CSV table of C-alpha atoms and ligand atoms in Angstrom, one decimal:
chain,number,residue,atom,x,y,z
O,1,UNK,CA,108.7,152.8,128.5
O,2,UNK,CA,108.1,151.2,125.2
O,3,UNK,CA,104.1,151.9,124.0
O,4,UNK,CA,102.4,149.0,124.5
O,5,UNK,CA,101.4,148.1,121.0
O,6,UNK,CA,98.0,147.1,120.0
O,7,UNK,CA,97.6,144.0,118.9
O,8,UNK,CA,96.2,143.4,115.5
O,9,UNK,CA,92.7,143.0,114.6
O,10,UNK,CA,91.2,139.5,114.5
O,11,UNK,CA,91.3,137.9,110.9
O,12,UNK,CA,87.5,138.2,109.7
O,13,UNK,CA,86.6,134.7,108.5
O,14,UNK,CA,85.0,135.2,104.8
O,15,UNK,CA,83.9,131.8,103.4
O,16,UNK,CA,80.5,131.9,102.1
O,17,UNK,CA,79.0,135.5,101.8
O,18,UNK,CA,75.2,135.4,100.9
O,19,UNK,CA,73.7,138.1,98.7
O,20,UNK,CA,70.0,138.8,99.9
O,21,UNK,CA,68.5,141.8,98.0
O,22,UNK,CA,67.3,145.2,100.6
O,23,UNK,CA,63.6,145.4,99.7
O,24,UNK,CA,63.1,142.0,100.4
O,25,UNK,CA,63.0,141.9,104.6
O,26,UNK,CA,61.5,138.4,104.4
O,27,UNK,CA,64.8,136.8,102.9
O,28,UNK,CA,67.0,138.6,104.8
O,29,UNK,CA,65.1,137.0,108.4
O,30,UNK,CA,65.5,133.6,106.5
O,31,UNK,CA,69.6,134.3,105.4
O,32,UNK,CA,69.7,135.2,109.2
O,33,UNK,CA,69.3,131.5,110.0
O,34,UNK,CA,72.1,130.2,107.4
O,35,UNK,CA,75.4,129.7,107.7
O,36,UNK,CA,76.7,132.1,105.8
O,37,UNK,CA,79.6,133.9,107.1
O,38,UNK,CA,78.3,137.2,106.2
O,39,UNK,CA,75.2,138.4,104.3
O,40,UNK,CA,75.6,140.9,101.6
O,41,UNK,CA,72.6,143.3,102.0
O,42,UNK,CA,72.4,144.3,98.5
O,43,UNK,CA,70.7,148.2,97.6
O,44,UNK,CA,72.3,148.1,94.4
O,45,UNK,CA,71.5,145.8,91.1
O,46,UNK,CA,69.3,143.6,92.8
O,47,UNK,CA,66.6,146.5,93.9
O,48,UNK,CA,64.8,148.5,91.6
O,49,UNK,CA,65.4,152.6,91.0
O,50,UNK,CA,61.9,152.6,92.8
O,51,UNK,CA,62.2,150.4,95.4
O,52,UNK,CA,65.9,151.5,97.1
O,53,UNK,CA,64.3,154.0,99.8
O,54,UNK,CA,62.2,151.3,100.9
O,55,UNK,CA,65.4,149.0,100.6
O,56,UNK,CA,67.2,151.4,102.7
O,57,UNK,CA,64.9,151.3,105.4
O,58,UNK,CA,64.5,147.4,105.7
O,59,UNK,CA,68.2,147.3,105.9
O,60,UNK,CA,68.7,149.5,108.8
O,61,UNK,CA,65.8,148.0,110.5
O,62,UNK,CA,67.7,144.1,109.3
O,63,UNK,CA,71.0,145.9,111.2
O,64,UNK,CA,69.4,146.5,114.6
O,65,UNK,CA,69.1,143.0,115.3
O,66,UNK,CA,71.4,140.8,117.0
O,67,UNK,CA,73.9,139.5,115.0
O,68,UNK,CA,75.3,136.4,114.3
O,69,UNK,CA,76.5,137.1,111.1
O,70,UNK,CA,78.6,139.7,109.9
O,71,UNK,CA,76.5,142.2,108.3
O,72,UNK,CA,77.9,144.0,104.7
O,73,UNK,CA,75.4,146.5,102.6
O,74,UNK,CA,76.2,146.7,99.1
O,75,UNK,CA,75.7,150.6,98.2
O,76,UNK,CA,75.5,151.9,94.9
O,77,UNK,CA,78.5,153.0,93.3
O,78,UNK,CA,80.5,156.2,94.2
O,79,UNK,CA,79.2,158.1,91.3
O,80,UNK,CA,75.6,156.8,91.3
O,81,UNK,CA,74.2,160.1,93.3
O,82,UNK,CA,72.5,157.2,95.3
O,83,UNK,CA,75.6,156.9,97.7
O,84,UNK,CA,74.6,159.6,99.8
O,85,UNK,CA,71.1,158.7,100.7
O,86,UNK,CA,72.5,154.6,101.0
O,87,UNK,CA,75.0,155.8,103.9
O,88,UNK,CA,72.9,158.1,106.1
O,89,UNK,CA,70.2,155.5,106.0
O,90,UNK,CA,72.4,152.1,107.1
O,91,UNK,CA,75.7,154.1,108.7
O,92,UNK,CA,74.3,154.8,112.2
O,93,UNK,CA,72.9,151.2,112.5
O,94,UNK,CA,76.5,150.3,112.2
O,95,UNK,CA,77.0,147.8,109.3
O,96,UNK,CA,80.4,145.4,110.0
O,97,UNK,CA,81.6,146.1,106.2
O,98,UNK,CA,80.3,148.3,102.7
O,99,UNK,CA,80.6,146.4,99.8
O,100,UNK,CA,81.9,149.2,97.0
O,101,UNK,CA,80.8,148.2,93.4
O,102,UNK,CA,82.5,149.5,90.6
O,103,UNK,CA,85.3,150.2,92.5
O,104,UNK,CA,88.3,152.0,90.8
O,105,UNK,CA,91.6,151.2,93.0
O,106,UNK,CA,93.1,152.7,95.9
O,107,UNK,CA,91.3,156.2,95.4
O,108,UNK,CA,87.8,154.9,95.7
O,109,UNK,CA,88.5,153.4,98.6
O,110,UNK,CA,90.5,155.8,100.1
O,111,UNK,CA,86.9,158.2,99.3
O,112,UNK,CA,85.0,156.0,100.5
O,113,UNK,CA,87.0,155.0,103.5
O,114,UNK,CA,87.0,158.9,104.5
O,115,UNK,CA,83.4,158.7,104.6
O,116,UNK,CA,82.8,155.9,107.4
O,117,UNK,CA,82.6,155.6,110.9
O,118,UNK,CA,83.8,153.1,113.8
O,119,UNK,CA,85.5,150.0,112.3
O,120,UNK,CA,83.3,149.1,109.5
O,121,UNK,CA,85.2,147.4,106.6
O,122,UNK,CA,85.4,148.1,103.2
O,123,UNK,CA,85.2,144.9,100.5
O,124,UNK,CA,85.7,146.3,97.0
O,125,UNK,CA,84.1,144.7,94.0
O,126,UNK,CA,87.0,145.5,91.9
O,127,UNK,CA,86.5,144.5,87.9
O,128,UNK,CA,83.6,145.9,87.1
O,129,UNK,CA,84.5,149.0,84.8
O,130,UNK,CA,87.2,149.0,82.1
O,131,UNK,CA,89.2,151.6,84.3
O,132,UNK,CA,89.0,149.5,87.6
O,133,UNK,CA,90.8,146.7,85.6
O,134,UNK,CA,93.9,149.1,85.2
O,135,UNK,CA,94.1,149.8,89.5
O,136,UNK,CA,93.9,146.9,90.3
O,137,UNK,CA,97.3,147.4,91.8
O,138,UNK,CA,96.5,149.9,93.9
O,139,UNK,CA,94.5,148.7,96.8
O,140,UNK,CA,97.2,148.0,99.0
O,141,UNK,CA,98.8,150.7,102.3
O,142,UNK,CA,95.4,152.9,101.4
O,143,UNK,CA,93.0,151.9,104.5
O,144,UNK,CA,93.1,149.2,107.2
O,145,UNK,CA,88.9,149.1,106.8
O,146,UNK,CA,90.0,147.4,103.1
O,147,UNK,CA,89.0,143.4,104.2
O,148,UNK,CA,89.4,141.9,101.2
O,149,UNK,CA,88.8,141.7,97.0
O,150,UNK,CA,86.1,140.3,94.8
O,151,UNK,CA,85.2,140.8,91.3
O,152,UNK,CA,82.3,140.0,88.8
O,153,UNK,CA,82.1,138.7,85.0
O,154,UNK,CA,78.3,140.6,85.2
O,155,UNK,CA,78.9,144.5,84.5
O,156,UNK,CA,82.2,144.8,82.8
O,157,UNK,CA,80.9,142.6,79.3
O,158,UNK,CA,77.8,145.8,79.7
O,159,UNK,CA,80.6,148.2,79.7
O,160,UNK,CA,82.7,147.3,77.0
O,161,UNK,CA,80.0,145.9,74.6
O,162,UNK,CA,80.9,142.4,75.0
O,163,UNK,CA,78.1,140.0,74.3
O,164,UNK,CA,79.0,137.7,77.0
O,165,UNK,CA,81.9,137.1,79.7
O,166,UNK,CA,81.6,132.9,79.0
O,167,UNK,CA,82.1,130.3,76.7
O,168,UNK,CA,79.1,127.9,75.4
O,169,UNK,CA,80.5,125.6,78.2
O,170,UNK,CA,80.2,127.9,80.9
O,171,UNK,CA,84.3,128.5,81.5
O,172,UNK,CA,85.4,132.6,81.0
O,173,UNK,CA,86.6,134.3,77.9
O,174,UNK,CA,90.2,135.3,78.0
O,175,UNK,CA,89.1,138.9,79.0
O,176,UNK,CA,87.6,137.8,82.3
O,177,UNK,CA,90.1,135.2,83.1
O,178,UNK,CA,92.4,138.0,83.1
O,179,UNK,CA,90.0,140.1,85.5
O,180,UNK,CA,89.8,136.9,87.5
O,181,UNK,CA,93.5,136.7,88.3
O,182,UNK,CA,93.8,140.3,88.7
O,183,UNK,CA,92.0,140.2,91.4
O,184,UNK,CA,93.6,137.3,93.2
O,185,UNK,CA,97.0,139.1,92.3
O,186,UNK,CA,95.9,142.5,93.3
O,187,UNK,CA,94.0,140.7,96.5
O,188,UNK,CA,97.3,139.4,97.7
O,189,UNK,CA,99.5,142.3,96.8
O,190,UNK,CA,97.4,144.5,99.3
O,191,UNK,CA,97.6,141.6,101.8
O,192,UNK,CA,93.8,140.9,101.9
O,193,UNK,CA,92.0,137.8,100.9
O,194,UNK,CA,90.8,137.0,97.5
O,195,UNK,CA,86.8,136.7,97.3
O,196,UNK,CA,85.4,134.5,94.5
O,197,UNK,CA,82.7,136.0,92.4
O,198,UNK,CA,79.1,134.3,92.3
O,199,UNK,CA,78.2,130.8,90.7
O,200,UNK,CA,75.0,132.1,88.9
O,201,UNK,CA,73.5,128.7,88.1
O,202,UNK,CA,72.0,127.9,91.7
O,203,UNK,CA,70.4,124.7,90.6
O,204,UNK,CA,74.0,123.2,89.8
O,205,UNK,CA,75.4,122.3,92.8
O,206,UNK,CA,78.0,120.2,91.5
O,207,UNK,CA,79.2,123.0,88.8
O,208,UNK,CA,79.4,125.1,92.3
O,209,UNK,CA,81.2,122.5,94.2
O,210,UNK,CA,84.0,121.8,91.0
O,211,UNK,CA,84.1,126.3,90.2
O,212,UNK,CA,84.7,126.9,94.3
O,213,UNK,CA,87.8,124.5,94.3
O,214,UNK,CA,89.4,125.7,91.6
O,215,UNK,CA,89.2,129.2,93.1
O,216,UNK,CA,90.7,127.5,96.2
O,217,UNK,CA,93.0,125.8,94.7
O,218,UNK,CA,94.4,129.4,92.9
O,219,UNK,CA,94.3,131.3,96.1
O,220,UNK,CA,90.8,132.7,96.4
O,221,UNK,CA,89.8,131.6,100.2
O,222,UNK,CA,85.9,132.4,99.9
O,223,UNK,CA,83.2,133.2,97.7
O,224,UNK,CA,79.9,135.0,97.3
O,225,UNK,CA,76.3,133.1,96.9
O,226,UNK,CA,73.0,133.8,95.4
O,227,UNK,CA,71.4,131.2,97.3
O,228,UNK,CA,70.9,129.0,100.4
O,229,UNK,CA,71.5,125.8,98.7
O,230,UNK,CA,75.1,126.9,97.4
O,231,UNK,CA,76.3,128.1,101.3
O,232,UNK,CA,77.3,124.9,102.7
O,233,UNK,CA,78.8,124.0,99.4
O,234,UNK,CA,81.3,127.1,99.6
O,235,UNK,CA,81.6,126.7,103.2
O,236,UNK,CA,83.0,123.5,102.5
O,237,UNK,CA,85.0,124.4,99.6
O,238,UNK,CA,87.0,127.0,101.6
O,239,UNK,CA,87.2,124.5,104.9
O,240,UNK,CA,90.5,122.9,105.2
O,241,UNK,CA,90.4,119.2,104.8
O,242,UNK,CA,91.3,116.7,107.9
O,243,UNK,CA,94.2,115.5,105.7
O,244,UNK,CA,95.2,119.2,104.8
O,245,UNK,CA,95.6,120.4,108.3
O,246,UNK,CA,97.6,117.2,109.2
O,247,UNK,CA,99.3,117.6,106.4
O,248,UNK,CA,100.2,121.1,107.0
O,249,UNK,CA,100.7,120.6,110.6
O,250,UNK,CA,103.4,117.5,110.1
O,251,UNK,CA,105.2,120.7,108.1
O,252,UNK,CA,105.5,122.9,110.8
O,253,UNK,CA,106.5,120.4,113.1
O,254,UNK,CA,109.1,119.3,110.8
O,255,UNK,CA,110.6,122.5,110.6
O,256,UNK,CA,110.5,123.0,114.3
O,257,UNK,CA,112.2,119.4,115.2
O,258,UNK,CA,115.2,121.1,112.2
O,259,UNK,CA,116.1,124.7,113.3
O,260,UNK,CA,118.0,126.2,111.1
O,261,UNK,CA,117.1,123.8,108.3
O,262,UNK,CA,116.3,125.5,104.4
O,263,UNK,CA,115.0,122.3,102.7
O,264,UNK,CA,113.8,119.2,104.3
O,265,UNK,CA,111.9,115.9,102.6
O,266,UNK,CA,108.3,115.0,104.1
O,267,UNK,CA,106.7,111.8,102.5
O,268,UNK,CA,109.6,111.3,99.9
O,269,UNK,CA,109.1,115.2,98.7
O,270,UNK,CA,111.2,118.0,98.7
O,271,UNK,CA,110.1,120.7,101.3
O,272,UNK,CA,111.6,124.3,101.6
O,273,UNK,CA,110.2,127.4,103.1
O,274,UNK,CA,107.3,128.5,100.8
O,275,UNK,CA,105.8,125.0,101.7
O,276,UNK,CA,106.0,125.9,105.1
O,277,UNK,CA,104.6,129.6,104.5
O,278,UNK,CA,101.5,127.8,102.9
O,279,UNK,CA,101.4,125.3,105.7
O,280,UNK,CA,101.4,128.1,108.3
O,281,UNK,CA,98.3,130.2,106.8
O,282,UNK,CA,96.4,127.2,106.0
O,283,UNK,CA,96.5,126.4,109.9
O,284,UNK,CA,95.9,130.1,110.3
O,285,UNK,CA,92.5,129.6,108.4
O,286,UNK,CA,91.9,125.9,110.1
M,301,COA,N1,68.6,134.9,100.7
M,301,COA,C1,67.7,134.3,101.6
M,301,COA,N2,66.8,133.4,101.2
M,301,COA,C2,66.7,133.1,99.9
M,301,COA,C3,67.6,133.7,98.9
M,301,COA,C4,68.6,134.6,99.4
M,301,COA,N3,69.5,135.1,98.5
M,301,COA,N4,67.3,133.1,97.7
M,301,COA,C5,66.3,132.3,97.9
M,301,COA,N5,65.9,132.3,99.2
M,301,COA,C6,64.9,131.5,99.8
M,301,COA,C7,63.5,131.7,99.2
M,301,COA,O1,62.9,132.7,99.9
M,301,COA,C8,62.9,130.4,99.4
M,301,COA,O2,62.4,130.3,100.7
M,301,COA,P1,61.2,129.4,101.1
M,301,COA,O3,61.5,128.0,100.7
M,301,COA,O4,61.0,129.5,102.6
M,301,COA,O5,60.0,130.0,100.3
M,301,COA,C9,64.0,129.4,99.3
M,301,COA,O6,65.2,130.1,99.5
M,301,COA,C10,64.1,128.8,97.9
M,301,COA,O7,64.2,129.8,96.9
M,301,COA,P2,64.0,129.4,95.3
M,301,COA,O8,62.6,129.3,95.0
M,301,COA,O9,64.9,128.3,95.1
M,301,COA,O10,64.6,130.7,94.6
M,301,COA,P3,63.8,131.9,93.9
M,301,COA,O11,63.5,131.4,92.5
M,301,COA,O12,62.7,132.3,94.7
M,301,COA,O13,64.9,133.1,93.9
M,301,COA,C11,66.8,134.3,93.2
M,301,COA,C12,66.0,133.0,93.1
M,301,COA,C13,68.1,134.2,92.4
M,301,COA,C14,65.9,135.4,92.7
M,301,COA,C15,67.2,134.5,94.7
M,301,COA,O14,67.9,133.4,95.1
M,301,COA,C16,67.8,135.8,95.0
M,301,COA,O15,67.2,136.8,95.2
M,301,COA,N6,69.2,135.7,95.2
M,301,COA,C17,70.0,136.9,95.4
M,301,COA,C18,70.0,137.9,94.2
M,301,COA,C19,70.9,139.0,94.5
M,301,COA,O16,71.0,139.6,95.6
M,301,COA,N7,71.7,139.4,93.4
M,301,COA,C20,72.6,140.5,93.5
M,301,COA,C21,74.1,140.1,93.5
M,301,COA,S1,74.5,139.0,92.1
M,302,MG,MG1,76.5,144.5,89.2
C-alpha cells in the first residue's frame, strides 16, 4: 500500500508582527490584547546587557499563557555567547517561532535549526551583517522550521561605517534598497514569505500606511511593528481588498470555464498563466 502521506503544514498567517521588548512584562500583557498576528518577544537590542536574565524569565513566564497569538522570541545572535542562556530559559515553554538576528544564510539556520525542539519555527533577520548580504541565496531546502525572511536598514549602516541607511526624505540609500530586494528575492527563492522591516516613525501613520503598500505591492506579504497604533494599519495593508479577491476569483474561474486555454482576455486585458498563478495565492492568503 502507498504511505499515506502527511499533509502539509497549515500556512502561518504573518501580517502584522509586533515587537514588545522581554523585560518589560507589562507591554507584553497589553500586545496580548492586539491584533497582531504574532508578537516578537524581543531579548536582543531592545533589553539592556543587564536586564536580559530578567528578560529571559518574563518571557517564559509571557509563554505559559494561553495563546492567541503566535508567540516568536528574538534571541541574540549565534555568536553573542548570550544564545545559550536565551534558549534554555524560553525553549521548554515552547515558543511557536525564534527570530535569528544577524543571520548569515543557510548555515545559521541550519545551526540553529539543529538546536530546537517540537515544531517551533525559525524567521531569520537576514541583512544585518555585510556577510549575510552575500547568503542571501541560501536559505532555501535547509529546514522546514525556516517560516519566512525579514531584514533591517538598523545594524548593517553600524557595520559598515555608514552614517545612515536613508535619504533626508526618509526613502533608502542604494545600499539598502539592494538589501531590501534581496530579501524579497532570497524570501521567494526558499519558497517562504517576505517580511517587511519596521516603519520607525510610529507617530506617522500615513508614511506607514503609503511604506506597507509598496512592500505589498513588490511581494513582501507582512511586516513588523514597533507599536500598537501601526498594527491595524499593516493588517490592512497586507489584507486583500474586496475588489482584489473578486478580481482574482473572476481569474480562476475564467480559466476553469477554458480548459486547456494559455491566454485568455478579462476586462479588455490580456490574461495568461502567471496572472492566474498570482490570482491563486492571493485567494490562498484571502
Ligand atoms: N507593545 C505593547 N504595548 C506597547 C508597545 C509595544 N511595542 N509600545 C507602546 N505600547 C503601549 C504603551 O505601553 C502605552 O500603553 P498605555 O497607553 O496603556 O500606557 C501605549 O502603547 C502608548 O505608548 P506610547 O506612549 O505611544 O509609546 P512610548 O513612547 O511609551 O514607547 C517605544 C515607544 C518605541 C519605546 C515602544 O513603542 C516600544 O518599546 N516599541 C518596541 C521597541 C522594540 O522592541 N524594538 C526592537 C525591535 S526594532
Ligand atoms: Mg538590531
Amino acid at each position: 500500500m502507498m504511505p499515506v502521506p502527511t499533509p502539509p503544514p497549515a500556512p502561518v498567517r504573518l501580517r502584522s508582527l509586533l515587537f514588545v521588548p522581554g523585560d518589560r512584562p507589562d507591554r507584553m500583557a497589553k500586545a496580548a490584547m492586539l491584533d497582531a498576528d504574532a508578537l516578537i518577544l524581543d531579548l536582543e537590542d531592545a533589553v539592556a546587557l543587564s536586564a536580559k536574565p530578567a528578560a529571559r524569565a518574563a518571557i517564559a513566564a509571557f509563554l505559559a499563557e494561553p495563546r492567541r497569538q503566535l508567540l516568536f522570541v528574538r534571541v541574540n545572535p549565534l555568536d553573542s555567547g548570550l544564545i545559550d542562556d536565551d534558549l534554555a530559559a524560553i525553549l521548554p515553554a515552547a515558543p511557536d517561532g525564534i527570530m535569528l538576528p544577524k543571520a548569515e544564510g543557510g548555515a545559521s539556520l541550519a545551526t540553529l535549526a539543529a538546536r530546537l525542539t517540537g515544531d517551533t519555527l525559525i524567521l531569520p533577520i537576514a541583512t544585518e551583517t555585510p556577510a549575510a548580504i552575500f547568503g542571501m541565496g541560501s536559505y532555501g531546502g535547509v529546514s522546514e522550521r525556516l517560516c519566512g525572511l525579514t531584514w533591517g536598514a538598523e545594524d548593517l549602516p553600524a557595520a559598515i561605517g555608514a552614517s545612515t541607511s536613508r535619504e533626508a526624505d526618509g526613502s533608502y540609500t542604494a545600499p539598502y534598497q539592494l538589501a531590501r530586494s534581496l530579501t524579497l528575492f532570497g524570501a521567494h527563492a526558499a519558497g517562504v514569505p517576505a517580511i517587511e522591516t519596521v516603519y520607525p516613525d510610529f507617530r506617522d501613520l500615513d508614511g506607514l500606511a503609503a511604506y506597507a503598500a509598496r512592500g505589498r505591492r513588490d511581494g513582501f506579504t507582512g511586516m513588523m511593528a514597533i507599536h500598537p497604533a501601526q498594527v491595524a494599519v499593516i493588517n490592512a495593508a497586507f489584507s486583500p481588498s474586496d475588489a482584489e479577491i473578486a478580481h482574482a476569483r473572476a481569474i480562476i474561474d475564467l480559466f476553469a470555464a477554458n480548459p486547456g486555454a494559455g491566454a485568455l482576455s478579462l476586462d479588455g486585458k490580456m490574461i495568461d498563466a502567471p496572472h492566474l498563478k498570482a490570482a491563486q495565492a492571493l485567494m490562498a492568503r484571502a
